[in-house]
Amino acid sequence: MERRNLDECDADRIRKILLLGVEGEKRKTYFEKAVYEAEIDYEFCDWNDFLILEQREDLKHCIIKIDAPKWDSFILNDLDKLTNQYKKALLALAKQPFGAYFNHPIDILELLDKRKCKQKLIQNGIPVTEPIFNSFSQSDELLSFMRENQLRQVFVKPVTGSGAAGVSALRFAPTKNKIVLYTCAQLLENKLINTKRMHRLEQDKAVKFLDALLKLDCIVEKWHKKSSCQSRDNDYFDNNYYFDLRVIVQDGTIDYILPRLSKGPITNLHLNNLSIHFNELNLKPSIVDKLCDVCIKATACYPRLNSIGLDVLLEKDSEKPYIIEMNSQGDLMHKDVYGSNTIYRRQIEIIKNIMLNGYI
């Protein structure tokens, strides 16, 4: 970001935080808690009213934080339509004369596209879960590719969407012609419905689901085996749990790391998976250093984003970190907000620094 000369343009100085978000959401509640503790001038605008911003003349005094809108459909077939609406809104916001953006809308837009984000990380030498850049329109094409390339496991994901929407883990044993698919979506009346629980599909049911999923714009990735947790005294915590990590990087600093545990291939917490404190993993300092280094370098690819949530796995045996995906609006961590609210307090520190130094 570029530094203003405050002596010359003090009249244009940023004085207020404007949050664009959704009324009643926890993101708003706990961000506001941090705002009020800091006693900063603050305003909220609901996504339902965001067009009003086009009529405002005082936006040059505001730094805007953009939270995601609330999707009004659980049908995955509506993803493209909903995402396109959101993209248009972000493009419109980018044209508004705000004093500053906490996360720039154009970069938020780019991270919505898992394929484009992954390509950028690869170009910058960041280790990522390996994408297969072939295009597959039906299950036969994908299964043939897996057979020819001796791939036994892949992930299939809609290019847009969050919260594991449509994410599917596919296992294929060609010699036995056995197909198993794990997903938190269901195919009902030819529509893909996002749910909050895991489903296991085999053979014809898996193929039918996969055919429907591949009609969406999807990215296919090789399945990297995740590290498992070490045995503990806790009854729930054993070597049958695999984990990945949600890492929050803000202004170039790692502010929070949350391990997510699952006995299955999808770890999202809304699927009733477990989370623990990072230090309970007892990782070697050298592994933690590599993890932090990869995350900092990945976020440096997007300097106009002050806060990014990264999903990262440590590969089994090697414990090498790989970026699964990045989210410019992945800052809500329930363990944190119900505790010290570290993440949102740090955001306020960053915003106060922007106000003080006049960044635009």
C-alpha positions as YAML, in Angstrom:
chain: A
units: angstrom
residues:
- id: 1
  name: MET
  ca: [0.00, 0.00, 0.00]
- id: 2
  name: GLU
  ca: [1.09, 3.56, -0.67]
- id: 3
  name: ARG
  ca: [1.81, 6.02, 2.14]
- id: 4
  name: ARG
  ca: [0.05, 9.38, 2.11]
- id: 5
  name: ASN
  ca: [1.66, 12.66, 3.07]
- id: 6
  name: LEU
  ca: [-0.55, 13.50, 6.04]
- id: 7
  name: ASP
  ca: [0.80, 17.04, 6.35]
- id: 8
  name: GLU
  ca: [-0.52, 17.78, 2.88]
- id: 9
  name: CYS
  ca: [-3.85, 15.95, 3.03]
- id: 10
  name: ASP
  ca: [-4.87, 15.74, 6.68]
- id: 11
  name: ALA
  ca: [-8.41, 16.72, 5.66]
- id: 12
  name: ASP
  ca: [-8.70, 13.41, 3.78]
- id: 13
  name: ARG
  ca: [-7.43, 11.36, 6.70]
- id: 14
  name: ILE
  ca: [-9.20, 8.05, 7.41]
- id: 15
  name: ARG
  ca: [-11.26, 8.38, 10.58]
- id: 16
  name: LYS
  ca: [-13.87, 5.61, 10.56]
- id: 17
  name: ILE
  ca: [-14.24, 1.85, 10.12]
- id: 18
  name: LEU
  ca: [-17.12, 0.78, 7.92]
- id: 19
  name: LEU
  ca: [-18.04, -2.91, 8.11]
- id: 20
  name: LEU
  ca: [-20.04, -4.34, 5.22]
- id: 21
  name: GLY
  ca: [-21.53, -7.58, 6.46]
- id: 22
  name: VAL
  ca: [-24.58, -9.48, 7.66]
- id: 23
  name: GLU
  ca: [-26.71, -8.53, 10.65]
- id: 24
  name: GLY
  ca: [-26.74, -11.20, 13.36]
- id: 25
  name: GLU
  ca: [-23.58, -13.00, 12.19]
- id: 26
  name: LYS
  ca: [-20.88, -13.85, 14.75]
- id: 27
  name: ARG
  ca: [-18.29, -12.16, 12.53]
- id: 28
  name: LYS
  ca: [-20.07, -8.86, 13.07]
- id: 29
  name: THR
  ca: [-20.65, -9.43, 16.79]
- id: 30
  name: TYR
  ca: [-17.03, -10.16, 17.70]
- id: 31
  name: PHE
  ca: [-15.49, -7.66, 15.29]
- id: 32
  name: GLU
  ca: [-17.70, -4.99, 16.88]
- id: 33
  name: LYS
  ca: [-16.58, -6.12, 20.33]
- id: 34
  name: ALA
  ca: [-12.98, -5.39, 19.33]
- id: 35
  name: VAL
  ca: [-14.00, -2.06, 17.75]
- id: 36
  name: TYR
  ca: [-15.82, -0.84, 20.86]
- id: 37
  name: GLU
  ca: [-12.91, -1.84, 23.12]
- id: 38
  name: ALA
  ca: [-10.65, 0.32, 20.96]
- id: 39
  name: GLU
  ca: [-13.17, 3.22, 20.95]
- id: 40
  name: ILE
  ca: [-12.89, 3.82, 17.20]
- id: 41
  name: ASP
  ca: [-15.56, 5.56, 15.14]
- id: 42
  name: TYR
  ca: [-17.53, 2.77, 13.53]
- id: 43
  name: GLU
  ca: [-20.42, 2.17, 11.15]
- id: 44
  name: PHE
  ca: [-22.14, -0.98, 9.90]
- id: 45
  name: CYS
  ca: [-23.77, -1.48, 6.51]
- id: 46
  name: ASP
  ca: [-25.76, -4.63, 5.76]
- id: 47
  name: TRP
  ca: [-25.23, -6.30, 2.41]
- id: 48
  name: ASN
  ca: [-28.94, -5.78, 1.70]
- id: 49
  name: ASP
  ca: [-28.27, -2.02, 1.72]
- id: 50
  name: PHE
  ca: [-24.83, -1.88, 0.13]
- id: 51
  name: LEU
  ca: [-26.05, 0.03, -2.96]
- id: 52
  name: ILE
  ca: [-26.57, 3.01, -0.64]
- id: 53
  name: LEU
  ca: [-22.79, 3.32, -0.49]
- id: 54
  name: GLU
  ca: [-22.80, 4.57, -4.09]
- id: 55
  name: GLN
  ca: [-24.60, 7.70, -2.88]
- id: 56
  name: ARG
  ca: [-22.13, 8.47, -0.09]
- id: 57
  name: GLU
  ca: [-19.71, 11.38, -0.40]
- id: 58
  name: ASP
  ca: [-17.81, 10.77, 2.83]
- id: 59
  name: LEU
  ca: [-16.27, 7.39, 1.96]
- id: 60
  name: LYS
  ca: [-12.79, 8.85, 1.59]
- id: 61
  name: HIS
  ca: [-12.75, 9.08, 5.40]
- id: 62
  name: CYS
  ca: [-13.56, 5.36, 5.83]
- id: 63
  name: ILE
  ca: [-11.60, 2.14, 5.81]
- id: 64
  name: ILE
  ca: [-13.95, -0.63, 4.77]
- id: 65
  name: LYS
  ca: [-13.84, -4.22, 5.94]
- id: 66
  name: ILE
  ca: [-15.82, -6.53, 3.64]
- id: 67
  name: ASP
  ca: [-17.35, -9.66, 5.15]
- id: 68
  name: ALA
  ca: [-18.92, -12.28, 2.89]
- id: 69
  name: PRO
  ca: [-22.66, -11.96, 2.15]
- id: 70
  name: LYS
  ca: [-25.03, -14.66, 3.31]
- id: 71
  name: TRP
  ca: [-25.82, -17.11, 0.51]
- id: 72
  name: ASP
  ca: [-29.58, -17.58, 0.19]
- id: 73
  name: SER
  ca: [-29.36, -21.11, -1.23]
- id: 74
  name: PHE
  ca: [-27.89, -24.48, -0.23]
- id: 75
  name: ILE
  ca: [-28.16, -25.74, -3.82]
- id: 76
  name: LEU
  ca: [-24.72, -26.12, -5.36]
- id: 77
  name: ASN
  ca: [-26.15, -25.66, -8.84]
- id: 78
  name: ASP
  ca: [-26.77, -22.03, -7.81]
- id: 79
  name: LEU
  ca: [-23.10, -21.45, -6.91]
- id: 80
  name: ASP
  ca: [-22.15, -19.79, -10.20]
- id: 81
  name: LYS
  ca: [-25.15, -17.47, -10.09]
- id: 82
  name: LEU
  ca: [-24.54, -16.47, -6.46]
- id: 83
  name: THR
  ca: [-20.80, -16.05, -6.98]
- id: 84
  name: ASN
  ca: [-21.34, -13.91, -10.08]
- id: 85
  name: GLN
  ca: [-23.62, -11.62, -8.07]
- id: 86
  name: TYR
  ca: [-20.93, -11.34, -5.41]
- id: 87
  name: LYS
  ca: [-18.24, -10.66, -8.02]
- id: 88
  name: LYS
  ca: [-20.30, -7.81, -9.50]
- id: 89
  name: ALA
  ca: [-20.72, -6.35, -6.02]
- id: 90
  name: LEU
  ca: [-16.96, -6.55, -5.35]
- id: 91
  name: LEU
  ca: [-16.19, -4.85, -8.66]
- id: 92
  name: ALA
  ca: [-18.65, -2.10, -7.78]
- id: 93
  name: LEU
  ca: [-17.06, -1.66, -4.34]
- id: 94
  name: ALA
  ca: [-13.60, -1.39, -5.90]
- id: 95
  name: LYS
  ca: [-14.80, 1.72, -7.75]
- id: 96
  name: GLN
  ca: [-16.02, 3.45, -4.59]
- id: 97
  name: PRO
  ca: [-13.79, 6.23, -3.19]
- id: 98
  name: PHE
  ca: [-13.00, 4.61, 0.15]
- id: 99
  name: GLY
  ca: [-10.00, 5.92, 2.07]
- id: 100
  name: ALA
  ca: [-8.69, 2.35, 2.29]
- id: 101
  name: TYR
  ca: [-9.70, -1.29, 2.04]
- id: 102
  name: PHE
  ca: [-8.81, -3.71, 4.83]
- id: 103
  name: ASN
  ca: [-8.94, -6.47, 2.20]
- id: 104
  name: HIS
  ca: [-9.08, -5.15, -1.33]
- id: 105
  name: PRO
  ca: [-12.24, -6.29, -3.20]
- id: 106
  name: ILE
  ca: [-10.32, -7.23, -6.36]
- id: 107
  name: ASP
  ca: [-8.06, -9.57, -4.39]
- id: 108
  name: ILE
  ca: [-11.05, -10.99, -2.48]
- id: 109
  name: LEU
  ca: [-12.51, -11.72, -5.91]
- id: 110
  name: GLU
  ca: [-9.35, -13.51, -7.05]
- id: 111
  name: LEU
  ca: [-9.29, -15.78, -4.00]
- id: 112
  name: LEU
  ca: [-12.87, -16.83, -4.75]
- id: 113
  name: ASP
  ca: [-11.43, -18.75, -7.71]
- id: 114
  name: LYS
  ca: [-9.55, -21.77, -6.33]
- id: 115
  name: ARG
  ca: [-7.96, -22.50, -9.72]
- id: 116
  name: LYS
  ca: [-6.64, -18.99, -10.28]
- id: 117
  name: CYS
  ca: [-5.32, -18.75, -6.72]
- id: 118
  name: LYS
  ca: [-3.54, -22.08, -6.98]
- id: 119
  name: GLN
  ca: [-1.95, -21.09, -10.30]
- id: 120
  name: LYS
  ca: [-0.59, -17.91, -8.72]
- id: 121
  name: LEU
  ca: [0.89, -19.80, -5.78]
- id: 122
  name: ILE
  ca: [2.54, -22.31, -8.12]
- id: 123
  name: GLN
  ca: [4.04, -19.48, -10.19]
- id: 124
  name: ASN
  ca: [5.56, -18.10, -6.99]
- id: 125
  name: GLY
  ca: [7.08, -21.43, -5.95]
- id: 126
  name: ILE
  ca: [4.66, -22.10, -3.07]
- id: 127
  name: PRO
  ca: [4.01, -25.81, -2.34]
- id: 128
  name: VAL
  ca: [0.32, -26.57, -2.90]
- id: 129
  name: THR
  ca: [-1.83, -29.69, -3.06]
- id: 130
  name: GLU
  ca: [-1.24, -30.58, -6.68]
- id: 131
  name: PRO
  ca: [-3.99, -29.57, -9.12]
- id: 132
  name: ILE
  ca: [-4.78, -31.51, -12.26]
- id: 133
  name: PHE
  ca: [-5.42, -28.87, -14.88]
- id: 134
  name: ASN
  ca: [-7.30, -31.20, -17.22]
- id: 135
  name: SER
  ca: [-10.97, -30.52, -17.85]
- id: 136
  name: PHE
  ca: [-13.44, -33.27, -16.94]
- id: 137
  name: SER
  ca: [-17.12, -33.03, -17.83]
- id: 138
  name: GLN
  ca: [-18.22, -36.49, -16.69]
- id: 139
  name: SER
  ca: [-17.10, -39.31, -14.43]
- id: 140
  name: ASP
  ca: [-15.89, -41.59, -17.27]
- id: 141
  name: GLU
  ca: [-13.30, -39.01, -18.30]
- id: 142
  name: LEU
  ca: [-12.00, -38.56, -14.77]
- id: 143
  name: LEU
  ca: [-11.91, -42.29, -13.98]
- id: 144
  name: SER
  ca: [-10.11, -43.02, -17.27]
- id: 145
  name: PHE
  ca: [-7.54, -40.33, -16.45]
- id: 146
  name: MET
  ca: [-7.03, -41.82, -12.99]
- id: 147
  name: ARG
  ca: [-6.62, -45.31, -14.45]
- id: 148
  name: GLU
  ca: [-4.10, -44.17, -17.07]
- id: 149
  name: ASN
  ca: [-2.07, -42.14, -14.58]
- id: 150
  name: GLN
  ca: [-2.28, -44.69, -11.77]
- id: 151
  name: LEU
  ca: [-4.07, -42.27, -9.47]
- id: 152
  name: ARG
  ca: [-6.10, -43.95, -6.77]
- id: 153
  name: GLN
  ca: [-7.36, -40.92, -4.86]
- id: 154
  name: VAL
  ca: [-8.31, -37.35, -5.82]
- id: 155
  name: PHE
  ca: [-10.33, -34.45, -4.49]
- id: 156
  name: VAL
  ca: [-12.97, -32.83, -6.69]
- id: 157
  name: LYS
  ca: [-14.07, -29.29, -5.73]
- id: 158
  name: PRO
  ca: [-16.23, -26.58, -7.26]
- id: 159
  name: VAL
  ca: [-13.90, -23.75, -8.24]
- id: 160
  name: THR
  ca: [-16.00, -21.32, -6.19]
- id: 161
  name: GLY
  ca: [-17.68, -21.81, -2.84]
- id: 162
  name: SER
  ca: [-16.57, -22.24, 0.76]
- id: 163
  name: GLY
  ca: [-17.40, -24.33, 3.81]
- id: 164
  name: ALA
  ca: [-16.60, -27.57, 1.94]
- id: 165
  name: ALA
  ca: [-19.47, -26.84, -0.48]
- id: 166
  name: GLY
  ca: [-19.40, -29.76, -2.91]
- id: 167
  name: VAL
  ca: [-15.91, -30.87, -1.90]
- id: 168
  name: SER
  ca: [-15.65, -34.59, -2.63]
- id: 169
  name: ALA
  ca: [-12.95, -37.14, -1.90]
- id: 170
  name: LEU
  ca: [-12.85, -39.89, -4.53]
- id: 171
  name: ARG
  ca: [-11.17, -43.30, -4.16]
- id: 172
  name: PHE
  ca: [-10.87, -45.57, -7.20]
- id: 173
  name: ALA
  ca: [-9.42, -49.09, -7.39]
- id: 174
  name: PRO
  ca: [-9.40, -49.89, -11.14]
- id: 175
  name: THR
  ca: [-8.37, -53.53, -10.78]
- id: 176
  name: LYS
  ca: [-11.45, -54.17, -8.63]
- id: 177
  name: ASN
  ca: [-13.47, -51.44, -10.36]
- id: 178
  name: LYS
  ca: [-14.37, -50.16, -6.90]
- id: 179
  name: ILE
  ca: [-15.46, -46.53, -6.49]
- id: 180
  name: VAL
  ca: [-16.02, -44.79, -3.15]
- id: 181
  name: LEU
  ca: [-16.82, -41.09, -2.76]
- id: 182
  name: TYR
  ca: [-17.04, -39.00, 0.43]
- id: 183
  name: THR
  ca: [-18.86, -35.67, 0.39]
- id: 184
  name: CYS
  ca: [-21.05, -33.41, 2.49]
- id: 185
  name: ALA
  ca: [-23.45, -32.84, -0.42]
- id: 186
  name: GLN
  ca: [-26.42, -34.91, -1.56]
- id: 187
  name: LEU
  ca: [-27.98, -35.42, -4.97]
- id: 188
  name: LEU
  ca: [-31.72, -34.92, -4.62]
- id: 189
  name: GLU
  ca: [-34.05, -34.60, -7.62]
- id: 190
  name: ASN
  ca: [-31.03, -33.92, -9.87]
- id: 191
  name: LYS
  ca: [-29.88, -31.05, -7.65]
- id: 192
  name: LEU
  ca: [-26.77, -31.00, -5.46]
- id: 193
  name: ILE
  ca: [-27.64, -29.90, -1.93]
- id: 194
  name: ASN
  ca: [-24.95, -28.82, 0.53]
- id: 195
  name: THR
  ca: [-25.47, -30.47, 3.94]
- id: 196
  name: LYS
  ca: [-23.76, -30.43, 7.33]
- id: 197
  name: ARG
  ca: [-22.86, -34.09, 7.50]
- id: 198
  name: MET
  ca: [-20.69, -36.54, 5.61]
- id: 199
  name: HIS
  ca: [-22.06, -39.03, 3.08]
- id: 200
  name: ARG
  ca: [-20.33, -42.14, 1.73]
- id: 201
  name: LEU
  ca: [-21.34, -43.24, -1.76]
- id: 202
  name: GLU
  ca: [-20.25, -46.35, -3.65]
- id: 203
  name: GLN
  ca: [-20.29, -47.57, -7.24]
- id: 204
  name: ASP
  ca: [-23.33, -46.37, -9.27]
- id: 205
  name: LYS
  ca: [-24.42, -43.85, -6.64]
- id: 206
  name: ALA
  ca: [-20.90, -42.38, -6.55]
- id: 207
  name: VAL
  ca: [-20.76, -42.20, -10.36]
- id: 208
  name: LYS
  ca: [-24.18, -40.52, -10.58]
- id: 209
  name: PHE
  ca: [-23.16, -37.96, -7.98]
- id: 210
  name: LEU
  ca: [-19.81, -37.34, -9.70]
- id: 211
  name: ASP
  ca: [-21.51, -36.79, -13.07]
- id: 212
  name: ALA
  ca: [-23.72, -34.13, -11.48]
- id: 213
  name: LEU
  ca: [-20.78, -32.48, -9.69]
- id: 214
  name: LEU
  ca: [-18.62, -32.29, -12.82]
- id: 215
  name: LYS
  ca: [-21.35, -30.31, -14.57]
- id: 216
  name: LEU
  ca: [-20.20, -27.47, -12.31]
- id: 217
  name: ASP
  ca: [-16.87, -25.80, -12.89]
- id: 218
  name: CYS
  ca: [-14.61, -28.03, -10.78]
- id: 219
  name: ILE
  ca: [-10.94, -28.34, -9.97]
- id: 220
  name: VAL
  ca: [-9.44, -31.81, -9.42]
- id: 221
  name: GLU
  ca: [-6.48, -32.24, -7.08]
- id: 222
  name: LYS
  ca: [-4.23, -35.12, -6.15]
- id: 223
  name: TRP
  ca: [-4.93, -36.51, -2.70]
- id: 224
  name: HIS
  ca: [-2.00, -35.84, -0.37]
- id: 225
  name: LYS
  ca: [-1.98, -38.05, 2.71]
- id: 226
  name: LYS
  ca: [-2.27, -35.99, 5.89]
- id: 227
  name: SER
  ca: [-0.26, -36.44, 9.04]
- id: 228
  name: SER
  ca: [-2.01, -38.19, 11.91]
- id: 229
  name: CYS
  ca: [-2.08, -37.13, 15.54]
- id: 230
  name: GLN
  ca: [0.10, -38.79, 18.13]
- id: 231
  name: SER
  ca: [-1.60, -40.90, 20.80]
- id: 232
  name: ARG
  ca: [-2.68, -39.05, 23.91]
- id: 233
  name: ASP
  ca: [-4.39, -39.86, 27.18]
- id: 234
  name: ASN
  ca: [-7.60, -38.34, 25.82]
- id: 235
  name: ASP
  ca: [-10.08, -41.02, 24.79]
- id: 236
  name: TYR
  ca: [-11.00, -39.21, 21.59]
- id: 237
  name: PHE
  ca: [-7.49, -38.44, 20.47]
- id: 238
  name: ASP
  ca: [-5.63, -41.28, 18.72]
- id: 239
  name: ASN
  ca: [-3.65, -42.19, 15.63]
- id: 240
  name: ASN
  ca: [-6.87, -42.72, 13.66]
- id: 241
  name: TYR
  ca: [-7.36, -38.95, 13.52]
- id: 242
  name: TYR
  ca: [-5.79, -37.04, 10.65]
- id: 243
  name: PHE
  ca: [-5.43, -33.28, 10.76]
- id: 244
  name: ASP
  ca: [-4.94, -30.19, 8.72]
- id: 245
  name: LEU
  ca: [-4.57, -26.59, 9.87]
- id: 246
  name: ARG
  ca: [-6.43, -23.31, 9.50]
- id: 247
  name: VAL
  ca: [-3.75, -20.63, 9.70]
- id: 248
  name: ILE
  ca: [-4.69, -16.96, 10.06]
- id: 249
  name: VAL
  ca: [-2.06, -14.57, 8.68]
- id: 250
  name: GLN
  ca: [-2.64, -10.84, 9.24]
- id: 251
  name: ASP
  ca: [-0.37, -8.05, 8.06]
- id: 252
  name: GLY
  ca: [2.42, -10.55, 7.45]
- id: 253
  name: THR
  ca: [2.18, -12.16, 10.90]
- id: 254
  name: ILE
  ca: [0.72, -15.52, 11.88]
- id: 255
  name: ASP
  ca: [-1.91, -14.73, 14.49]
- id: 256
  name: TYR
  ca: [-3.67, -18.08, 14.92]
- id: 257
  name: ILE
  ca: [-3.29, -21.74, 14.00]
- id: 258
  name: LEU
  ca: [-6.15, -24.17, 14.55]
- id: 259
  name: PRO
  ca: [-5.69, -27.93, 13.98]
- id: 260
  name: ARG
  ca: [-8.82, -29.64, 12.60]
- id: 261
  name: LEU
  ca: [-9.13, -33.38, 13.25]
- id: 262
  name: SER
  ca: [-11.13, -35.96, 11.37]
- id: 263
  name: LYS
  ca: [-11.21, -39.71, 10.84]
- id: 264
  name: GLY
  ca: [-12.36, -39.01, 7.27]
- id: 265
  name: PRO
  ca: [-10.82, -37.02, 4.42]
- id: 266
  name: ILE
  ca: [-12.75, -33.73, 4.98]
- id: 267
  name: THR
  ca: [-11.89, -31.79, 8.14]
- id: 268
  name: ASN
  ca: [-14.25, -28.77, 8.12]
- id: 269
  name: LEU
  ca: [-15.49, -28.13, 11.65]
- id: 270
  name: HIS
  ca: [-19.15, -27.63, 10.74]
- id: 271
  name: LEU
  ca: [-19.18, -31.38, 9.94]
- id: 272
  name: ASN
  ca: [-18.80, -32.16, 13.67]
- id: 273
  name: ASN
  ca: [-15.06, -32.66, 13.39]
- id: 274
  name: LEU
  ca: [-12.75, -31.92, 16.30]
- id: 275
  name: SER
  ca: [-10.35, -29.07, 16.94]
- id: 276
  name: ILE
  ca: [-7.52, -28.78, 19.45]
- id: 277
  name: HIS
  ca: [-4.95, -26.20, 20.47]
- id: 278
  name: PHE
  ca: [-1.95, -26.03, 18.17]
- id: 279
  name: ASN
  ca: [0.58, -26.80, 20.89]
- id: 280
  name: GLU
  ca: [-1.18, -30.14, 21.55]
- id: 281
  name: LEU
  ca: [0.28, -31.44, 18.27]
- id: 282
  name: ASN
  ca: [3.79, -31.25, 19.74]
- id: 283
  name: LEU
  ca: [5.33, -30.54, 16.34]
- id: 284
  name: LYS
  ca: [9.08, -30.21, 16.03]
- id: 285
  name: PRO
  ca: [10.26, -26.57, 15.93]
- id: 286
  name: SER
  ca: [11.76, -27.17, 12.47]
- id: 287
  name: ILE
  ca: [8.35, -28.29, 11.15]
- id: 288
  name: VAL
  ca: [6.63, -25.25, 12.68]
- id: 289
  name: ASP
  ca: [9.25, -22.97, 11.09]
- id: 290
  name: LYS
  ca: [8.63, -24.50, 7.64]
- id: 291
  name: LEU
  ca: [4.85, -24.20, 8.11]
- id: 292
  name: CYS
  ca: [5.10, -20.54, 9.08]
- id: 293
  name: ASP
  ca: [7.51, -19.75, 6.26]
- id: 294
  name: VAL
  ca: [5.21, -21.28, 3.61]
- id: 295
  name: CYS
  ca: [2.16, -19.43, 4.95]
- id: 296
  name: ILE
  ca: [3.92, -16.06, 5.08]
- id: 297
  name: LYS
  ca: [5.26, -16.50, 1.53]
- id: 298
  name: ALA
  ca: [1.80, -17.53, 0.27]
- id: 299
  name: THR
  ca: [0.09, -14.47, 1.73]
- id: 300
  name: ALA
  ca: [2.85, -12.22, 0.35]
- id: 301
  name: CYS
  ca: [1.43, -13.06, -3.10]
- id: 302
  name: TYR
  ca: [-1.57, -10.91, -2.11]
- id: 303
  name: PRO
  ca: [-0.15, -7.76, -0.46]
- id: 304
  name: ARG
  ca: [-3.51, -5.95, -0.60]
- id: 305
  name: LEU
  ca: [-5.09, -8.49, 1.75]
- id: 306
  name: ASN
  ca: [-4.42, -7.71, 5.41]
- id: 307
  name: SER
  ca: [-6.08, -10.89, 6.65]
- id: 308
  name: ILE
  ca: [-6.05, -14.34, 5.01]
- id: 309
  name: GLY
  ca: [-7.11, -17.75, 6.27]
- id: 310
  name: LEU
  ca: [-5.09, -20.63, 4.83]
- id: 311
  name: ASP
  ca: [-5.95, -24.31, 4.90]
- id: 312
  name: VAL
  ca: [-2.68, -26.22, 5.13]
- id: 313
  name: LEU
  ca: [-1.79, -29.90, 5.48]
- id: 314
  name: LEU
  ca: [1.38, -31.53, 6.70]
- id: 315
  name: GLU
  ca: [2.10, -34.50, 4.47]
- id: 316
  name: LYS
  ca: [2.30, -37.88, 6.12]
- id: 317
  name: ASP
  ca: [5.88, -39.02, 6.90]
- id: 318
  name: SER
  ca: [7.65, -35.98, 5.38]
- id: 319
  name: GLU
  ca: [5.55, -33.46, 7.37]
- id: 320
  name: LYS
  ca: [6.10, -31.03, 4.51]
- id: 321
  name: PRO
  ca: [3.48, -28.22, 4.46]
- id: 322
  name: TYR
  ca: [1.20, -27.81, 1.44]
- id: 323
  name: ILE
  ca: [-1.36, -25.04, 0.92]
- id: 324
  name: ILE
  ca: [-4.79, -26.56, 0.26]
- id: 325
  name: GLU
  ca: [-6.55, -23.25, -0.37]
- id: 326
  name: MET
  ca: [-6.74, -19.63, 0.77]
- id: 327
  name: ASN
  ca: [-9.69, -17.59, 1.99]
- id: 328
  name: SER
  ca: [-9.76, -13.80, 2.28]
- id: 329
  name: GLN
  ca: [-12.76, -13.99, 4.62]
- id: 330
  name: GLY
  ca: [-11.82, -16.95, 6.82]
- id: 331
  name: ASP
  ca: [-11.17, -15.02, 10.03]
- id: 332
  name: LEU
  ca: [-13.94, -16.42, 12.27]
- id: 333
  name: MET
  ca: [-12.43, -18.95, 14.68]
- id: 334
  name: HIS
  ca: [-14.90, -19.95, 17.40]
- id: 335
  name: LYS
  ca: [-12.19, -21.07, 19.82]
- id: 336
  name: ASP
  ca: [-10.70, -17.58, 19.49]
- id: 337
  name: VAL
  ca: [-13.80, -15.38, 19.66]
- id: 338
  name: TYR
  ca: [-15.12, -17.29, 22.67]
- id: 339
  name: GLY
  ca: [-11.72, -16.81, 24.27]
- id: 340
  name: SER
  ca: [-9.43, -13.80, 23.87]
- id: 341
  name: ASN
  ca: [-10.76, -12.59, 20.47]
- id: 342
  name: THR
  ca: [-7.15, -12.32, 19.30]
- id: 343
  name: ILE
  ca: [-7.87, -12.23, 15.56]
- id: 344
  name: TYR
  ca: [-10.33, -9.34, 15.56]
- id: 345
  name: ARG
  ca: [-8.31, -7.39, 18.11]
- id: 346
  name: ARG
  ca: [-5.31, -7.69, 15.80]
- id: 347
  name: GLN
  ca: [-7.42, -6.44, 12.91]
- id: 348
  name: ILE
  ca: [-8.22, -3.32, 14.91]
- id: 349
  name: GLU
  ca: [-4.50, -2.80, 15.58]
- id: 350
  name: ILE
  ca: [-3.82, -3.03, 11.84]
- id: 351
  name: ILE
  ca: [-6.66, -0.64, 11.05]
- id: 352
  name: LYS
  ca: [-5.46, 1.88, 13.67]
- id: 353
  name: ASN
  ca: [-2.01, 1.73, 12.05]
- id: 354
  name: ILE
  ca: [-3.56, 2.43, 8.65]
- id: 355
  name: MET
  ca: [-5.42, 5.41, 10.15]
- id: 356
  name: LEU
  ca: [-2.30, 6.69, 11.88]
- id: 357
  name: ASN
  ca: [0.04, 6.38, 8.89]
- id: 358
  name: GLY
  ca: [-2.41, 7.30, 6.15]
- id: 359
  name: TYR
  ca: [-2.10, 4.23, 3.92]
- id: 360
  name: ILE
  ca: [-4.34, 4.10, 0.86]
...
